[in-house]
Coordinates of C-alpha atoms and ligand atoms in Angstrom, one line a residue:
M1 CA 43.6 78.3 -44.0
R2 CA 46.3 81.0 -44.6
L3 CA 49.0 78.4 -43.8
I4 CA 47.6 76.0 -46.3
L5 CA 47.4 78.6 -49.1
E6 CA 51.0 79.8 -48.3
I7 CA 52.2 76.2 -48.6
W8 CA 50.6 75.9 -52.0
E9 CA 52.2 79.1 -53.1
R10 CA 55.6 77.9 -52.0
R11 CA 54.9 74.5 -53.8
Q12 CA 54.1 76.4 -57.0
T13 CA 57.5 78.1 -57.0
L14 CA 59.5 75.0 -56.4
P15 CA 59.6 73.4 -59.9
A16 CA 60.7 76.8 -61.4
A17 CA 63.4 77.2 -58.8
F18 CA 64.6 73.7 -59.5
V19 CA 64.7 74.3 -63.2
V20 CA 66.7 77.5 -62.9
A21 CA 69.2 75.7 -60.6
A22 CA 69.4 72.8 -63.1
L23 CA 70.0 75.1 -66.1
V24 CA 72.9 77.0 -64.5
G25 CA 74.3 73.6 -63.5
C26 CA 74.4 74.2 -59.8
A27 CA 71.7 71.9 -58.6
A28 CA 74.0 69.8 -56.7
P29 CA 72.1 67.4 -54.6
T30 CA 71.5 68.8 -51.1
A31 CA 73.3 67.0 -48.3
S32 CA 71.2 64.9 -46.0
P33 CA 69.7 66.8 -43.1
P34 CA 72.1 67.5 -40.2
L35 CA 72.0 65.1 -37.3
T36 CA 71.4 66.8 -34.0
A37 CA 71.2 65.4 -30.5
E38 CA 68.4 67.6 -29.5
P39 CA 65.0 66.3 -28.3
P40 CA 62.3 66.1 -30.9
S41 CA 61.5 69.4 -32.4
P42 CA 57.9 70.7 -32.6
D43 CA 55.9 69.6 -35.6
T44 CA 57.4 70.5 -38.9
L45 CA 55.3 70.6 -42.1
G46 CA 56.5 71.7 -45.5
P47 CA 57.4 70.5 -49.0
S48 CA 60.3 68.6 -47.2
A49 CA 60.9 68.1 -43.6
A50 CA 63.3 66.4 -41.2
A51 CA 62.0 64.6 -38.1
R52 CA 63.4 62.5 -35.4
R53 CA 60.4 60.6 -34.3
H54 CA 57.8 60.0 -36.9
M55 CA 56.6 61.4 -40.2
V56 CA 53.9 61.3 -42.9
V57 CA 54.2 62.5 -46.5
A58 CA 50.9 62.9 -48.4
A59 CA 49.5 64.9 -51.4
N60 CA 47.7 67.6 -49.4
P61 CA 48.7 69.5 -46.2
Y62 CA 45.3 68.7 -44.5
A63 CA 45.9 65.0 -45.1
A64 CA 49.5 65.1 -43.8
E65 CA 48.4 67.0 -40.8
A66 CA 45.7 64.4 -40.0
G67 CA 48.2 61.7 -40.3
L68 CA 50.6 63.5 -38.0
S69 CA 48.0 64.2 -35.4
V70 CA 47.3 60.4 -35.3
L71 CA 51.1 59.7 -34.9
N72 CA 51.3 62.4 -32.2
A73 CA 48.4 60.7 -30.4
G74 CA 50.3 57.4 -30.3
G75 CA 48.8 55.9 -33.4
S76 CA 50.7 53.4 -35.6
A77 CA 52.0 54.1 -39.2
L78 CA 48.9 52.2 -40.4
D79 CA 46.6 54.3 -38.3
A80 CA 48.1 57.5 -39.7
A81 CA 47.8 56.3 -43.2
I82 CA 44.1 55.6 -42.8
A83 CA 43.4 59.1 -41.3
A84 CA 45.5 60.7 -44.1
Q85 CA 43.7 58.6 -46.8
L86 CA 40.2 59.6 -45.6
V87 CA 41.2 63.3 -45.7
L88 CA 42.7 62.9 -49.1
N89 CA 39.3 61.4 -50.3
L90 CA 37.8 64.8 -49.3
V91 CA 40.5 67.3 -50.3
E92 CA 42.0 65.5 -53.3
P93 CA 38.8 63.8 -54.5
Q94 CA 40.1 63.5 -58.1
S95 CA 42.7 60.9 -57.0
S96 CA 41.6 58.3 -54.5
G97 CA 39.0 57.3 -52.0
I98 CA 36.6 54.8 -50.7
G99 CA 35.1 54.4 -54.1
G100 CA 38.4 53.1 -55.4
G101 CA 41.2 50.7 -54.4
A102 CA 44.8 50.7 -53.0
F103 CA 47.9 48.6 -52.4
I104 CA 49.6 48.8 -49.0
M105 CA 53.2 47.7 -48.2
H106 CA 53.7 47.4 -44.5
Y107 CA 56.9 47.0 -42.5
R108 CA 56.8 45.9 -38.9
A109 CA 60.0 46.9 -37.1
S110 CA 59.7 44.5 -34.2
D111 CA 60.3 41.4 -36.3
G112 CA 61.2 42.8 -39.7
A113 CA 58.0 41.5 -41.3
V114 CA 57.2 42.9 -44.8
E115 CA 53.6 42.5 -45.9
A116 CA 51.7 43.3 -49.0
Y117 CA 47.9 44.1 -48.9
D118 CA 45.9 44.0 -52.1
G119 CA 42.7 46.2 -52.1
R120 CA 42.5 46.3 -55.9
E121 CA 39.0 46.8 -57.4
T122 CA 37.5 43.7 -59.0
A123 CA 35.3 43.2 -62.0
P124 CA 31.7 42.5 -61.3
A125 CA 30.7 38.9 -61.8
A126 CA 28.6 39.8 -64.9
L127 CA 31.3 41.9 -66.6
D128 CA 32.9 40.8 -69.9
A129 CA 34.6 42.6 -72.8
G130 CA 31.4 42.9 -74.8
P131 CA 30.3 46.4 -73.7
F132 CA 33.8 47.7 -74.2
L133 CA 33.7 46.8 -77.9
T134 CA 32.0 48.6 -80.9
S135 CA 29.5 46.8 -83.0
A136 CA 32.4 46.0 -85.4
G137 CA 34.2 44.3 -82.5
K138 CA 36.9 46.9 -82.1
P139 CA 37.8 48.4 -78.6
R140 CA 35.9 51.6 -77.9
A141 CA 38.1 54.6 -77.2
F142 CA 39.1 55.2 -73.5
N143 CA 37.2 58.5 -73.6
D144 CA 34.0 56.8 -74.6
V145 CA 34.0 54.3 -71.8
V146 CA 35.7 56.1 -68.9
A147 CA 32.6 57.9 -67.5
G148 CA 29.5 56.2 -66.1
G149 CA 28.8 52.8 -64.6
L150 CA 30.6 50.4 -67.0
S151 CA 34.1 51.3 -65.9
V152 CA 33.4 51.0 -62.2
G153 CA 35.1 48.1 -60.4
V154 CA 34.0 46.8 -57.0
P155 CA 35.8 49.2 -54.6
G156 CA 38.5 47.7 -52.4
L157 CA 39.8 50.5 -50.2
V158 CA 37.6 50.1 -47.2
R159 CA 38.2 46.3 -47.0
V160 CA 42.0 46.7 -47.4
L161 CA 42.2 49.3 -44.7
E162 CA 40.2 47.0 -42.5
L163 CA 42.5 44.1 -43.2
A164 CA 45.7 46.0 -42.5
H165 CA 44.1 47.8 -39.5
R166 CA 43.3 44.4 -38.0
D167 CA 47.0 43.5 -38.2
H168 CA 48.6 46.8 -37.5
G169 CA 46.1 49.3 -36.1
R170 CA 46.7 50.7 -32.6
M171 CA 43.9 53.3 -32.4
P172 CA 40.2 52.4 -32.7
W173 CA 38.9 52.3 -36.3
A174 CA 36.3 55.0 -35.6
A175 CA 38.8 57.5 -34.2
L176 CA 40.7 57.5 -37.5
F177 CA 37.7 58.8 -39.3
E178 CA 37.3 61.9 -37.1
P179 CA 39.7 64.3 -38.9
A180 CA 38.0 63.7 -42.3
I181 CA 34.5 63.9 -40.8
R182 CA 35.3 67.2 -39.1
L183 CA 36.8 68.7 -42.2
A184 CA 33.9 67.5 -44.4
E185 CA 31.5 69.3 -42.1
T186 CA 33.5 72.5 -41.6
G187 CA 34.8 72.8 -45.1
F188 CA 38.2 73.1 -46.8
P189 CA 39.6 75.5 -49.4
V190 CA 39.6 74.2 -53.0
S191 CA 43.3 73.8 -53.9
P192 CA 44.9 75.1 -57.1
R193 CA 45.3 71.5 -58.5
L194 CA 41.7 70.5 -57.7
H195 CA 40.5 73.7 -59.4
Q196 CA 42.6 73.0 -62.5
T197 CA 41.6 69.4 -62.7
I198 CA 37.9 70.3 -62.6
A199 CA 38.4 73.0 -65.2
G200 CA 40.3 70.6 -67.5
D201 CA 37.9 67.7 -67.3
R202 CA 35.5 67.0 -70.1
H203 CA 33.2 64.4 -68.4
L204 CA 32.6 65.8 -65.0
N205 CA 29.7 68.1 -65.9
R206 CA 27.9 65.3 -67.8
L207 CA 27.2 63.5 -64.5
P208 CA 24.6 65.3 -62.4
A209 CA 25.9 64.6 -58.9
A210 CA 29.4 65.5 -59.7
R211 CA 28.3 68.6 -61.6
G212 CA 26.4 69.7 -58.5
Y213 CA 29.4 69.3 -56.3
F214 CA 32.3 70.5 -58.4
F215 CA 30.7 73.4 -60.2
G216 CA 29.3 76.7 -58.7
R217 CA 25.8 78.0 -59.3
D218 CA 27.3 80.0 -62.1
R219 CA 28.2 76.6 -63.7
K220 CA 31.9 77.4 -63.5
P221 CA 34.5 75.1 -61.9
L222 CA 34.9 75.9 -58.2
P223 CA 37.5 78.6 -57.8
I224 CA 40.8 78.3 -55.9
G225 CA 40.2 79.0 -52.2
R226 CA 36.4 78.5 -52.3
M227 CA 35.4 76.8 -49.0
L228 CA 33.8 73.4 -49.9
R229 CA 31.8 71.4 -47.4
N230 CA 30.7 67.8 -48.0
P231 CA 28.1 66.8 -45.5
A232 CA 27.0 63.8 -47.5
F233 CA 30.6 62.4 -47.3
A234 CA 30.7 63.2 -43.5
A235 CA 27.5 61.1 -43.1
T236 CA 29.0 58.2 -45.2
L237 CA 32.2 58.2 -43.1
R238 CA 30.2 58.3 -39.9
L239 CA 28.3 55.2 -40.9
I240 CA 31.5 53.3 -41.8
A241 CA 33.2 54.5 -38.6
E242 CA 30.3 53.5 -36.3
Q243 CA 29.1 50.4 -37.9
G244 CA 32.4 49.1 -39.4
P245 CA 33.6 48.4 -42.9
G246 CA 30.6 46.1 -43.6
A247 CA 28.4 49.3 -43.7
F248 CA 30.1 50.2 -47.0
Y249 CA 29.6 46.7 -48.6
E250 CA 26.1 46.0 -47.5
G251 CA 23.1 48.2 -46.7
P252 CA 22.2 51.7 -47.9
I253 CA 25.7 52.8 -49.2
A254 CA 26.1 49.6 -51.2
R255 CA 22.5 49.9 -52.5
D256 CA 23.3 53.5 -53.7
I257 CA 26.5 52.4 -55.4
V258 CA 24.7 49.6 -57.3
A259 CA 21.9 52.0 -58.3
A260 CA 24.4 54.7 -59.5
V261 CA 26.3 52.1 -61.6
R262 CA 23.4 50.3 -63.1
G263 CA 21.2 53.4 -63.4
S264 CA 23.8 55.7 -65.0
R265 CA 22.5 57.4 -68.1
V266 CA 26.1 57.3 -69.4
N267 CA 27.4 53.8 -69.9
P268 CA 25.2 51.8 -67.5
G269 CA 27.2 49.1 -65.7
V270 CA 26.5 45.6 -64.4
M271 CA 27.6 45.6 -60.7
A272 CA 25.2 43.8 -58.4
A273 CA 24.8 43.8 -54.6
A274 CA 26.4 40.4 -54.4
D275 CA 29.6 41.8 -56.0
L276 CA 30.0 44.3 -53.2
A277 CA 29.0 41.9 -50.4
G278 CA 31.5 39.4 -51.7
Y279 CA 34.5 41.7 -52.1
R280 CA 37.7 40.5 -50.3
A281 CA 41.0 42.3 -49.7
V282 CA 43.9 39.9 -50.0
K283 CA 47.3 39.6 -48.2
R284 CA 49.9 38.6 -50.8
E285 CA 53.6 37.7 -50.9
P286 CA 55.6 40.8 -51.5
V287 CA 58.1 40.9 -54.3
C288 CA 61.6 41.5 -52.9
A289 CA 64.8 41.6 -54.9
P290 CA 68.4 42.7 -54.4
Y291 CA 69.7 46.0 -55.8
R292 CA 73.4 46.5 -55.2
V293 CA 73.7 46.6 -51.3
W294 CA 69.9 47.1 -50.8
Q295 CA 66.9 44.9 -50.8
V296 CA 63.8 46.4 -52.5
C297 CA 60.3 45.2 -51.8
G298 CA 57.1 46.0 -53.7
M299 CA 53.6 44.9 -54.7
P300 CA 53.0 41.6 -56.5
P301 CA 50.3 41.1 -59.1
P302 CA 47.7 42.3 -59.8
S303 CA 50.2 45.2 -59.8
S304 CA 53.0 45.0 -62.2
G305 CA 54.8 47.7 -60.1
G306 CA 56.8 45.5 -57.7
I307 CA 58.1 43.2 -60.5
A308 CA 58.9 46.0 -62.9
V309 CA 60.7 48.2 -60.4
A310 CA 62.7 45.1 -59.2
Q311 CA 63.6 44.3 -62.8
V312 CA 64.8 47.8 -63.6
L313 CA 67.0 48.0 -60.5
G314 CA 68.2 44.4 -61.0
I315 CA 69.3 45.1 -64.5
L316 CA 70.8 48.5 -63.7
Q317 CA 73.1 47.0 -61.1
H318 CA 75.1 45.4 -63.9
F319 CA 76.3 48.8 -65.1
S320 CA 78.3 51.7 -63.8
Y321 CA 77.1 55.3 -64.3
D322 CA 77.1 58.6 -62.5
A323 CA 74.2 58.5 -60.2
R324 CA 75.3 61.6 -58.2
S325 CA 74.5 64.1 -60.9
A326 CA 71.4 66.3 -60.1
V327 CA 70.3 66.2 -63.8
P328 CA 70.5 62.6 -65.0
S329 CA 73.8 61.9 -66.7
P330 CA 73.7 60.5 -70.3
S331 CA 75.1 57.2 -69.1
F332 CA 72.6 56.8 -66.3
A333 CA 69.7 57.9 -68.6
H334 CA 70.7 55.4 -71.2
F335 CA 71.0 52.4 -68.9
L336 CA 67.8 53.4 -67.1
A337 CA 65.8 53.6 -70.4
E338 CA 67.2 50.3 -71.6
A339 CA 66.4 48.5 -68.3
E340 CA 62.9 49.9 -68.5
R341 CA 62.3 48.7 -72.0
L342 CA 63.2 45.2 -70.9
A343 CA 60.9 45.4 -67.8
F344 CA 58.0 46.8 -69.8
A345 CA 58.4 44.0 -72.4
D346 CA 58.0 41.4 -69.6
R347 CA 55.2 43.3 -68.0
A348 CA 53.2 43.3 -71.3
Q349 CA 53.7 39.6 -71.8
Y350 CA 53.4 38.1 -68.4
V351 CA 51.6 40.3 -65.8
G352 CA 47.9 40.0 -65.1
D353 CA 45.8 39.0 -62.1
S354 CA 47.7 36.0 -60.7
D355 CA 44.5 34.5 -59.3
F356 CA 43.4 33.9 -62.9
V357 CA 46.5 33.7 -65.0
P358 CA 49.9 32.1 -64.2
V359 CA 52.5 34.9 -63.6
P360 CA 56.1 33.7 -63.0
V361 CA 56.7 36.3 -60.3
Q362 CA 59.8 34.9 -58.7
A363 CA 61.4 33.9 -62.0
L364 CA 60.9 37.4 -63.4
V365 CA 63.0 38.9 -60.6
E366 CA 65.6 36.1 -60.2
P367 CA 69.1 37.7 -60.3
R368 CA 70.3 35.1 -62.8
Y369 CA 67.5 35.9 -65.2
L370 CA 68.1 39.7 -64.8
A371 CA 71.8 39.2 -65.5
E372 CA 70.8 37.5 -68.7
R373 CA 68.5 40.4 -69.6
A374 CA 71.2 42.9 -68.8
R375 CA 73.5 41.2 -71.4
L376 CA 71.0 42.5 -74.0
V377 CA 72.0 46.1 -73.1
S378 CA 74.7 47.8 -75.1
P379 CA 76.5 50.7 -73.5
T380 CA 76.8 52.4 -76.9
R381 CA 73.5 51.7 -78.8
A382 CA 69.8 51.8 -77.9
M383 CA 68.2 48.4 -78.4
G384 CA 64.9 49.6 -80.0
V385 CA 61.8 47.8 -78.9
A386 CA 62.6 45.1 -76.4
K387 CA 61.1 41.6 -76.5
A388 CA 59.8 39.7 -73.5
G389 CA 62.3 37.3 -72.0
D390 CA 61.7 33.6 -71.1
P391 CA 62.2 33.5 -67.3
L392 CA 61.3 29.9 -66.9
G393 CA 63.6 28.7 -69.6
A394 CA 60.6 27.4 -71.6
K395 CA 57.6 29.2 -72.9
A396 CA 56.3 30.7 -69.7
S397 CA 53.2 32.4 -71.1
T398 CA 50.7 31.5 -73.7
F399 CA 49.6 35.1 -73.8
A400 CA 50.3 37.7 -76.4
P401 CA 52.1 40.9 -75.4
D402 CA 50.1 44.1 -75.0
L403 CA 51.1 47.6 -74.2
H404 CA 48.1 48.9 -72.5
E405 CA 48.7 52.1 -70.4
G406 CA 47.1 53.5 -67.3
G407 CA 45.9 57.0 -66.3
V408 CA 47.5 60.0 -64.6
S409 CA 45.7 60.5 -61.3
T410 CA 46.2 58.5 -58.0
T411 CA 48.0 59.4 -54.8
H412 CA 50.8 58.0 -52.6
I413 CA 51.2 58.1 -48.8
S414 CA 54.4 57.3 -47.0
V415 CA 54.5 57.0 -43.2
V416 CA 57.1 56.0 -40.5
D417 CA 56.0 55.8 -36.9
G418 CA 57.9 56.2 -33.7
D419 CA 58.5 52.4 -33.4
G420 CA 60.0 52.4 -36.9
N421 CA 57.0 50.7 -38.5
A422 CA 56.3 51.9 -42.0
V423 CA 53.5 52.1 -44.6
S424 CA 53.9 52.7 -48.3
M425 CA 50.4 53.0 -49.8
T426 CA 49.4 53.9 -53.3
S427 CA 45.7 54.6 -53.7
T428 CA 43.6 55.3 -56.7
I429 CA 40.2 55.8 -58.4
E430 CA 42.2 55.5 -61.7
S431 CA 41.8 58.6 -63.9
A432 CA 41.0 62.0 -62.5
F433 CA 37.6 61.8 -60.8
G434 CA 37.3 58.1 -61.7
S435 CA 34.0 57.3 -63.4
R436 CA 32.7 60.7 -62.4
L437 CA 29.8 58.9 -60.8
M438 CA 29.3 60.4 -57.3
V439 CA 27.5 58.6 -54.5
R440 CA 26.9 59.9 -51.0
G441 CA 29.7 62.5 -51.4
F442 CA 32.4 60.2 -52.9
L443 CA 33.4 59.3 -56.4
L444 CA 33.4 55.8 -57.9
N445 CA 36.5 54.5 -59.7
N446 CA 36.9 53.7 -63.4
Q447 CA 39.4 51.0 -62.8
M448 CA 37.9 48.6 -65.3
T449 CA 39.6 50.6 -68.0
D450 CA 42.9 49.3 -66.7
F451 CA 42.1 45.9 -68.3
T452 CA 43.4 45.4 -71.8
I453 CA 40.4 45.5 -74.2
Q454 CA 41.2 43.7 -77.4
A455 CA 39.4 43.5 -80.7
R456 CA 37.1 40.5 -81.0
G457 CA 39.1 37.4 -82.1
A458 CA 42.5 38.9 -81.1
P459 CA 45.0 36.7 -79.3
A460 CA 44.4 36.5 -75.5
V461 CA 46.4 38.7 -73.2
A462 CA 47.2 38.2 -69.5
N463 CA 45.4 41.4 -68.6
A464 CA 42.1 40.6 -70.5
V465 CA 38.9 41.6 -68.8
G466 CA 37.1 38.8 -67.0
P467 CA 34.5 38.3 -64.3
R468 CA 35.8 38.9 -60.7
K469 CA 39.3 39.6 -62.1
R470 CA 41.5 42.5 -60.9
P471 CA 42.9 44.7 -63.6
R472 CA 46.7 45.0 -63.9
S473 CA 48.1 48.0 -62.1
S474 CA 51.4 49.9 -62.3
M475 CA 51.2 51.2 -58.7
A476 CA 54.5 50.6 -57.0
P477 CA 54.4 51.3 -53.2
T478 CA 58.0 50.5 -52.3
L479 CA 60.1 49.8 -49.2
A480 CA 63.9 49.4 -49.3
F481 CA 66.3 47.9 -46.7
R482 CA 70.0 47.7 -46.1
D483 CA 71.3 45.0 -43.8
G484 CA 67.7 44.3 -42.7
K485 CA 67.2 47.9 -41.7
L486 CA 64.5 50.1 -43.3
V487 CA 66.1 52.9 -45.4
L488 CA 63.4 54.1 -47.8
V489 CA 59.6 54.4 -48.1
I490 CA 58.4 55.7 -51.5
G491 CA 55.8 55.6 -54.2
S492 CA 54.0 57.8 -56.8
P493 CA 50.9 58.2 -59.0
G494 CA 51.4 58.5 -62.7
G495 CA 49.8 55.5 -64.5
S496 CA 52.3 53.2 -66.1
R497 CA 54.9 55.9 -65.7
I498 CA 54.8 55.1 -62.0
I499 CA 57.3 52.3 -62.5
G500 CA 59.9 54.7 -64.0
Y501 CA 59.3 57.4 -61.5
V502 CA 59.8 55.1 -58.6
A503 CA 62.8 53.3 -60.0
Q504 CA 64.6 56.5 -60.8
A505 CA 63.8 58.0 -57.3
V506 CA 65.1 54.8 -55.6
V507 CA 68.4 55.2 -57.5
A508 CA 68.6 58.9 -56.7
S509 CA 67.9 58.3 -53.0
L510 CA 70.0 55.2 -52.4
E511 CA 72.8 55.2 -54.9
G512 CA 72.9 58.9 -55.4
D513 CA 72.4 59.5 -51.7
F514 CA 70.4 62.6 -52.5
A515 CA 68.3 64.3 -49.8
M516 CA 64.7 63.2 -50.4
A517 CA 63.7 66.7 -51.7
S518 CA 66.4 66.4 -54.5
A519 CA 65.6 62.7 -55.2
V520 CA 61.9 63.4 -55.9
A521 CA 62.6 66.6 -57.9
Q522 CA 65.1 65.1 -60.3
P523 CA 64.0 65.6 -63.9
H524 CA 62.5 62.3 -65.3
V525 CA 63.8 60.0 -67.9
L526 CA 61.5 57.1 -68.8
N527 CA 61.0 54.4 -71.4
R528 CA 57.9 52.3 -71.6
N529 CA 59.4 50.2 -74.4
G530 CA 59.0 52.8 -77.1
R531 CA 60.3 56.4 -77.2
T532 CA 62.6 57.6 -74.4
E533 CA 60.6 60.3 -72.6
L534 CA 62.3 63.3 -71.0
E535 CA 60.5 65.7 -68.7
E536 CA 59.9 68.9 -70.6
G537 CA 60.9 72.3 -69.1
T538 CA 63.7 70.8 -67.0
G539 CA 66.7 71.8 -69.1
L540 CA 67.3 68.3 -70.6
D541 CA 68.1 69.4 -74.1
G542 CA 71.7 68.4 -73.8
L543 CA 70.7 65.0 -72.5
A544 CA 68.2 64.6 -75.4
H545 CA 71.0 65.2 -77.9
A546 CA 73.3 62.7 -76.2
L547 CA 70.6 60.1 -76.1
R548 CA 69.7 60.6 -79.8
E549 CA 73.4 60.0 -80.6
L550 CA 72.9 56.6 -79.0
G551 CA 69.9 55.9 -81.2
H552 CA 67.1 56.8 -78.8
E553 CA 64.0 58.3 -80.2
V554 CA 63.4 61.1 -77.7
E555 CA 60.2 62.9 -76.8
M556 CA 60.0 65.8 -74.4
T557 CA 56.8 65.6 -72.4
E558 CA 55.0 66.7 -69.2
M559 CA 55.6 64.2 -66.5
T560 CA 53.6 65.0 -63.4
S561 CA 54.8 62.5 -60.9
G562 CA 53.7 62.7 -57.2
L563 CA 56.6 61.0 -55.5
H564 CA 56.2 61.0 -51.7
G565 CA 59.1 59.5 -49.9
I566 CA 60.9 59.2 -46.5
R567 CA 64.5 58.3 -46.3
V568 CA 65.2 56.7 -43.0
R569 CA 68.7 57.6 -41.8
D570 CA 70.3 56.7 -38.5
V571 CA 68.5 59.2 -36.3
V572 CA 66.6 61.3 -38.7
L573 CA 63.7 60.9 -41.1
D574 CA 64.2 62.9 -44.3
G575 CA 60.9 63.3 -46.0
A576 CA 59.7 65.2 -49.1
A577 CA 56.8 65.6 -51.4
D578 CA 57.1 65.9 -55.2
P579 CA 57.3 69.6 -56.2
R580 CA 55.1 68.8 -59.2
R581 CA 52.0 68.5 -57.0
E582 CA 50.7 69.9 -53.7
G583 CA 51.9 67.4 -51.1
V584 CA 53.9 68.0 -47.9
A585 CA 55.9 66.1 -45.4
A586 CA 54.9 66.5 -41.8
G587 CA 56.7 65.1 -38.8
N588 CA 58.4 65.8 -35.5
Ligands
LIG601 N1 45.0 53.0 -62.5 C1 46.4 53.1 -62.5 C2 47.1 51.9 -62.0 O1 46.5 51.2 -61.1 C3 47.0 54.3 -61.8 C4 46.5 55.5 -62.4 C5 47.4 56.7 -62.1 O2 48.4 56.6 -61.5 O3 47.0 57.7 -62.5 O4 48.1 51.5 -62.4

C-alpha cells in the first residue's frame, strides 16, 4: 500500500512540475528512452515507463499491476486488458465497469489484423424520448435525469470482453478475474481522486446502496487511504468467472439489475429481463485513414471518435506548423482548432448508431473530401462556427445538426504484449458513478444521457433516442501504424473532448516525436465548433492572445484528460499515463 500511496503523491506533483517547466520555457520534449541491448529489466511501474517486452498503461496502479502480472504469466494483450479492467471496476468505480460499456481496438501482430469490438450500451426495447421530456415537451436537464433507472442502458462490457477474449484470449477466462476478486476481498486504499469524486458528487448519497458503500458511518465521503472491501463485487465476479458471461445477462445478477432499474425511487426505468438476455456485442469495421506517413485506426459508429480523429488529422496534414514545441505553437493551435471545428460539425450532422441511421463513414474520412474541407481553413483567420460538409456530393443526411456533449468520467487502457499484439480500450459508465445505482457491488451506467434529447416536434437528429439503439459516443481508442508496423496505442476519457485530446496527443507523439510522458502532458487546445478552449493553469496566456488576434473566442478551462499511451519504438515500449489523473505505466 505504501508504494501505491507514494505513486499517487508523485502523480500529484507532476502537473505542477510540468507547468513550472512550461512557464520558464524549458519544457523541451524529452528524448525517447535510450535503447539498450540488455535483457529485459525487472518490472517497472510509474507515471511513465520504458519496457522491452510488454506493457500496460491504466488509470490506477493496482489495475496496471494486474495487467502486468497477466502479461508476465504469458497472457495476451487482451487477457491483460480484461484483468486490468476488472480491477479498475473496483478501484476506480466512478469511471467504468461491468455495469457499463466499452470499445476495444485490437491489433494482431501475426497477420496485421486490426479489429474493432463494440460493447456499447443499448437502449431497452421500451425506451423512447418521452420520460426525458418535461410536460411542456422540453428536454429535462441532464442533472434531473442522470441518477436512477431511466438513464441506464443495457450493459455491454461483459459481452464485449467475452467476444474479444474468444478471438484473442490466451489465458482461461476465469483466471483473469482472480486479481480483482482477491483485491475486492482483501480491500484497497481509497485513492485521492476517488475521494474527491465522491465528495464532489451531488447524487451519490440519494441512492441507498451507493450511499452505504461510498460514505462512512459518519456520513462523510470515504477518506483517502481508507481500506475499502467489496465482498458483494467479489461474489459477482466469481459467478461470472465460474459460470461464464451468461451469468451476468441471465439469472440472479440480471434479475437484480432489472429490479434496481425499474424499482428505483429516483427516475424509475423500463429495462426488462429480455433486454439483458438479448444483448449482443458487435465486431465492426475499424475506421482507418492516412495521416502524413502514418495510418491511424479507430472506432466506427456508434462512436464518433474514430471518424472525428481521422478527420482532424486528415485536415491537419494539409498545413505546416511547429509540432515540436512543448507548449502548442500558435500556428499548430490555430490549425488544430479549425480542423476540430470542421470535424465536430460533421459529427453533429451525420453520426449516430449506424445500425439505425445511415452514416457515410468512409466518405467522411476520404482524403479527397478532407482536402476539400481543409480548403475552408484560412491560415490567418478563425472561421467561426463550421458547417457540416457534404461527403457524398449530394445531401447525405436528412438529419438536423446537434451539438450534444458527453460527460467527464471514463477510463482508457493501453496494452502491448510480448508478441506485439495490442489493445486500445476505452471503457465507461458515462458520468462519474454512472446512474449511481449500485447492484451487487458494481455501478450501473447512465449512458442513455448520451442520446440527444430534443424538444417535442423538433427536427430529427441522427443521435435521437430509440429502442435498442446505441447512443453516440466520443470514445476514441486509437492504434497508429507506419509502413504496416504498430507505432502507437492511445486513448482517453473526457466526454466529447476525448476527440481533441487524442488527436493532439497523436500529433505530439508521432509528428512531434515526443516521449510519451511529454505527449500526454502537453497543455490542451480544443475546439468543439464553438469557443477555442485552452487548458487553464498551464501558462497558455501568450497563446490565448495570439489566437484572439486570429479571431478565436478563447476560453481557459480545466481539461482533465486521462491519456494513456504506448509508443512502440524499434526495441522499446515507451509508455506513460496522463499526469492529470492517477494512472501508471507498468512493463518489463
Ligand atoms: N459517455 C461518453 C462517451 O461515450 C464518455 C464519457 C466520458 O469520457 O466521461 O462518449
